Short mmCIF file of C-alpha atoms in Angstrom, two decimals:
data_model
loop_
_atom_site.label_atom_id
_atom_site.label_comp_id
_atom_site.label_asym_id
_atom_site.label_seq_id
_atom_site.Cartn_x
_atom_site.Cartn_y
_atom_site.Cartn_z
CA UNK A 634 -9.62 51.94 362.53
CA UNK A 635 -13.13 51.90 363.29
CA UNK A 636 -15.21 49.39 361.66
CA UNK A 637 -18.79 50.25 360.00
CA UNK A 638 -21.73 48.63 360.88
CA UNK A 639 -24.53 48.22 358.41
CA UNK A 640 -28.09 47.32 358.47
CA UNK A 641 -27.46 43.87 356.74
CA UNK A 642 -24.66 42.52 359.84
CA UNK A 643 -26.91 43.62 362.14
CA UNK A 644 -29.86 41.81 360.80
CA UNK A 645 -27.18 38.57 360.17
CA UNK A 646 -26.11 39.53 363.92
CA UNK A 647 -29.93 38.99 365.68
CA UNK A 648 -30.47 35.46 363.23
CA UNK A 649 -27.57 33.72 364.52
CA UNK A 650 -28.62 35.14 368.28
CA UNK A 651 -32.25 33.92 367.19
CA UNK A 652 -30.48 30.55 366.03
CA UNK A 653 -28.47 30.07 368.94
CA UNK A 654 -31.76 30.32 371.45
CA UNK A 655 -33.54 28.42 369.24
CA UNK A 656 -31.17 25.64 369.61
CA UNK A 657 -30.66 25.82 373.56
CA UNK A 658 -34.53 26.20 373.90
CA UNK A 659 -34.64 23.03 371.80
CA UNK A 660 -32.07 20.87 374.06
CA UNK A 661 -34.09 22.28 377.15
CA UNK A 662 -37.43 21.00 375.88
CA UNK A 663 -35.66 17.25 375.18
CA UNK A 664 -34.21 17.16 378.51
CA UNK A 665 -37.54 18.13 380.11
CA UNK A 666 -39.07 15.41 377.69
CA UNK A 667 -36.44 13.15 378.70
CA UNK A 668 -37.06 13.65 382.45
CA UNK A 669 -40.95 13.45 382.42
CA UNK A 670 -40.54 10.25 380.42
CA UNK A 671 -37.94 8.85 382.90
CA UNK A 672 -40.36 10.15 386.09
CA UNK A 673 -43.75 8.50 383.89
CA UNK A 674 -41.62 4.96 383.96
CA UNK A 675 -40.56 5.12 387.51
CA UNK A 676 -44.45 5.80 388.31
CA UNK A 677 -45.44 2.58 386.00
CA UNK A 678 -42.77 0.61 388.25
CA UNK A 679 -44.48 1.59 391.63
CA UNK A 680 -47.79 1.15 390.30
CA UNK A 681 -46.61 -2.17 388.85
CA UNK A 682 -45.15 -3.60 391.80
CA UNK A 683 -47.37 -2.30 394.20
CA UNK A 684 -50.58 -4.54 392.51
CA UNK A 685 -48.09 -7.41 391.74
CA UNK A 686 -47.22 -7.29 395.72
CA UNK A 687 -50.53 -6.66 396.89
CA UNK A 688 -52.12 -9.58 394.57
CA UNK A 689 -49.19 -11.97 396.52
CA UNK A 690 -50.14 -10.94 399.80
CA UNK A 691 -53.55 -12.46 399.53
CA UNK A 692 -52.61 -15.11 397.77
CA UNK A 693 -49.98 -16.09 400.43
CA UNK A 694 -49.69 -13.68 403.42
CA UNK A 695 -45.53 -13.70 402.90
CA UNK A 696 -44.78 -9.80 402.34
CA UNK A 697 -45.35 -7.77 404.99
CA UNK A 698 -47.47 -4.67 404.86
CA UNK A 699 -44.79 -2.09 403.09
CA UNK A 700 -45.26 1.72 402.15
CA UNK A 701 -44.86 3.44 398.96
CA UNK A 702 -41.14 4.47 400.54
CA UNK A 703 -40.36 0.27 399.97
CA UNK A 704 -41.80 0.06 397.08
CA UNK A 705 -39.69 2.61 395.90
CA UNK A 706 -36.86 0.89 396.74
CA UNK A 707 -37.56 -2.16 395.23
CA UNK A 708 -38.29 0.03 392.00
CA UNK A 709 -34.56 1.53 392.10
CA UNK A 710 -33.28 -1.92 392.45
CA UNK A 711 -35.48 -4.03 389.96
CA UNK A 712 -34.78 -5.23 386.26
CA UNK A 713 -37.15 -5.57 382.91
CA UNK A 714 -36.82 -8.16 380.76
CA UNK A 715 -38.78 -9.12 377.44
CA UNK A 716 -39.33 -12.90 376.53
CA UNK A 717 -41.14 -13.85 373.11
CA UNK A 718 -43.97 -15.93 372.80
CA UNK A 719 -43.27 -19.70 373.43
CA UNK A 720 -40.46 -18.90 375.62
CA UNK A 721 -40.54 -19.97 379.82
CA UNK A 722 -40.19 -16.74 382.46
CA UNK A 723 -39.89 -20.06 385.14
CA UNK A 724 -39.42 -23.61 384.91
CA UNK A 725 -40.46 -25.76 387.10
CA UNK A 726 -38.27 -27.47 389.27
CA UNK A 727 -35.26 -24.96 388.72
CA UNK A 728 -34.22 -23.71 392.47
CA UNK A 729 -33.92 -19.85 392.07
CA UNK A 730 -34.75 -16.67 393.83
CA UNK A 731 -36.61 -14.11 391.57
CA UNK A 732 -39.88 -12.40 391.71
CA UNK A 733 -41.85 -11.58 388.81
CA UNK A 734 -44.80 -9.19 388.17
CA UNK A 735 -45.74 -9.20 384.46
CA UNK A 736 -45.88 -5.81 383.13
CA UNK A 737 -47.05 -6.12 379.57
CA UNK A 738 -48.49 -9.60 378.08
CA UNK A 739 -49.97 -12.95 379.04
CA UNK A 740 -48.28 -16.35 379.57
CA UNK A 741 -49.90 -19.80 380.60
CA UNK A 742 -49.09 -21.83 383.89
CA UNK A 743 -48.17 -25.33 383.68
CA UNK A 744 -47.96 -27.55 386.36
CA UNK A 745 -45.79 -31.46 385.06
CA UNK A 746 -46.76 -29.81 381.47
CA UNK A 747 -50.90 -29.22 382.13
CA UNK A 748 -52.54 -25.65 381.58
CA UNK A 749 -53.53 -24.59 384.76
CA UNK A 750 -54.15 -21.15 384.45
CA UNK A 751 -52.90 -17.84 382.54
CA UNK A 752 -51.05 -14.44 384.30
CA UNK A 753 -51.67 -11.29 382.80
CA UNK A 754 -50.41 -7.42 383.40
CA UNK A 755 -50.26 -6.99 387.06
CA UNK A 756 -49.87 -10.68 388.43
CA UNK A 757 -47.40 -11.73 390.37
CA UNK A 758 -44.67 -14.78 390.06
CA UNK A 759 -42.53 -16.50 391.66
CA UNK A 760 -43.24 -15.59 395.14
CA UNK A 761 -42.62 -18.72 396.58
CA UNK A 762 -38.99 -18.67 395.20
CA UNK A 763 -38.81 -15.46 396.51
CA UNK A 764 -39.29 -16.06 399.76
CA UNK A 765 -38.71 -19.51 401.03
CA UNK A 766 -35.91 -20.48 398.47
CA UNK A 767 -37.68 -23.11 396.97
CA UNK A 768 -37.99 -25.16 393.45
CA UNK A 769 -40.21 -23.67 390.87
CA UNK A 770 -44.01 -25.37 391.63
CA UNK A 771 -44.88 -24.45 387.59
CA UNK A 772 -43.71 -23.08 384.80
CA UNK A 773 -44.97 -20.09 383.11
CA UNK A 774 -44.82 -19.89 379.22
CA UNK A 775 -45.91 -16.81 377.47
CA UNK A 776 -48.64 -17.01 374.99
CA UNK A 777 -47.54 -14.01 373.48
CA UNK A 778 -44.90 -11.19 373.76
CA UNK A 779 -44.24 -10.45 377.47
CA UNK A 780 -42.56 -7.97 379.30
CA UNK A 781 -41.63 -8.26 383.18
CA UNK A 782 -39.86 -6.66 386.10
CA UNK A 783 -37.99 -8.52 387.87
CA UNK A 784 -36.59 -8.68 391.42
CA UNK A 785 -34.10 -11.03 393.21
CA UNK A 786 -33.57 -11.94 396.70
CA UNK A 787 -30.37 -9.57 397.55
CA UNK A 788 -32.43 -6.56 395.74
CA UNK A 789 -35.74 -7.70 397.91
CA UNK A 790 -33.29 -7.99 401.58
CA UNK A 791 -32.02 -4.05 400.34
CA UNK A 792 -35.11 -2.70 399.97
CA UNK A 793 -36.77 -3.92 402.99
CA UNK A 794 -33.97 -3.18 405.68
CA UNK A 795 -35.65 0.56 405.62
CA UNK A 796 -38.38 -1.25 407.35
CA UNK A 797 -37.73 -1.63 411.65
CA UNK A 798 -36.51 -5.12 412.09
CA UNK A 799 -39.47 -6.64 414.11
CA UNK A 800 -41.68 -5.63 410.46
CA UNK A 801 -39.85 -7.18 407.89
CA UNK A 802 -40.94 -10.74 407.68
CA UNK A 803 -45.09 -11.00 407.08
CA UNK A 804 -47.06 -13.88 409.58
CA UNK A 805 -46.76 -16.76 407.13
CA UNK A 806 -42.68 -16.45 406.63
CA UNK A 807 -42.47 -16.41 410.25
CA UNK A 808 -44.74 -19.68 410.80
CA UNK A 809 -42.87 -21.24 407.55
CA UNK A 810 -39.01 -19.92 409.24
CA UNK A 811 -40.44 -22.34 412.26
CA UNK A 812 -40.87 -24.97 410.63
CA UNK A 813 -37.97 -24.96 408.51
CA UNK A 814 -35.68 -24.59 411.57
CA UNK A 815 -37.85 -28.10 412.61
CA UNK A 816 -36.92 -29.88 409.37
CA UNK A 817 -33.64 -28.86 408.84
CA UNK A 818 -32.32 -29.84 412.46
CA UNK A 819 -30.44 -28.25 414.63
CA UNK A 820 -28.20 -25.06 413.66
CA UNK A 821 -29.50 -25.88 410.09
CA UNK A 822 -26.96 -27.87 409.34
CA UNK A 823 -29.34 -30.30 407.29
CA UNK A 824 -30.74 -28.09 405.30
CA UNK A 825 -29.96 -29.20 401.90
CA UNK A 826 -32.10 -32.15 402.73
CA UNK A 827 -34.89 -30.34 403.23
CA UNK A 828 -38.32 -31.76 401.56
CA UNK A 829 -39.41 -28.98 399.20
CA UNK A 830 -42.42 -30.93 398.38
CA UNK A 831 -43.43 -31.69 401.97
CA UNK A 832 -42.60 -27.87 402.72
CA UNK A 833 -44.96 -26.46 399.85
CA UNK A 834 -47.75 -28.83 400.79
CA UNK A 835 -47.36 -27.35 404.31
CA UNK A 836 -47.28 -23.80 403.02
CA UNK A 837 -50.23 -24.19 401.17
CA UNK A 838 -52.00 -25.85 403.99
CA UNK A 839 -51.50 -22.88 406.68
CA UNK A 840 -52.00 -20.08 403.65
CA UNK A 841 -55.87 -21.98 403.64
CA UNK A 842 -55.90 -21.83 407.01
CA UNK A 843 -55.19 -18.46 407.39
CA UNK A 844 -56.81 -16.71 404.62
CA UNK A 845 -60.39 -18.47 405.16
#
């Protein structure tokens, strides 16, 4: 039997196709929304990391010079984290391995509980930690709301091995790797015993030296 078709199904026909590409044009849109959001974040992490590295490098000469393909790296392998106002990113004396660069928000250093300066978006911390292994020299508190990416020592070894070997370390961790193999005796078998104090002060001293 043959089935009539009238004006109004075929009118009821084209709204439901009109429906239907209304809805798939709407789930292409979010996913396109989605992706440019995901791609404007993943910029904000290279520009972030890129000034916090930079701003470390002059302070201390320990990264060496890396390209936007490391920096990448380090952004597929970092972490965010929020801490509230009041709250400590470091302590100091704690013996850890993270870098910081603040990404949102502004927190106070304190070295044996004095104000001795403030970090804000872009600033690096925790360098030292990073990159020697050693205690905490302050302790940042934020003042307000903070926001911060974050990036360990495994995370920092993964990114860099893209780098040739000989261009991994920059001039001060190979002066500092000398003298720890000094202190720590032979094999580096003593190392545990090692003078962090007497190791910073020495840091500090050839970071002066060579950054005059």
């Amino acid at each position: 039997m043959r089935m009539r078709v009238t004006a109004n199904m075929q009118v009821q026909t084209k709204k439901k196709n009109r429906g239907g590409a209304t809805k798939k044009s709407g789930a292409t849109t979010g996913r396109l929304a989605k992706m440019r959001s995901a791609a404007l974040e993943a910029s904000e992490r290279v520009r972030v990391l890129r000034t916090g590295i930079e701003t470390a490098m002059k302070k201390h000469e320990s990264f060496p010079d890396m390209s936007d393909a490391v920096i990448r790296e380090f952004v597929l392998s970092c972490g965010s984290d929020l801490f509230f106002s009041g709250q400590n990113i470091i302590t100091q004396g704690m013996l850890e391995d993270t870098f910081f660069v603040v990404r949102r928000g502004k927190a106070e250093v304190l070295v044996d509980d004095n104000v001795v300066g403030t970090v804000q978006a872009g600033e690096p911390l925790g360098e030292l930690a990073l990159m020697y292994g050693t205690r905490r020299s302050a302790t940042v508190r934020c003042i307000g709301p903070c926001e911060v990416f974050y990036l360990n020592r495994a995370a920092y070894d993964t990114g860099i091995a893209i780098m040739p070997r000989d261009k991994r370390q920059g001039p001060l961790v190979k002066i500092m790797q000398r003298y720890w193999d000094l202190v720590s005796g032979p094999g580096g078998s003593n190392r545990p015993e090692v003078d962090y104090a007497v190791y910073l002060q020495y840091h500090l001293r050839i970071t002066k030296t060579l950054t005059r």
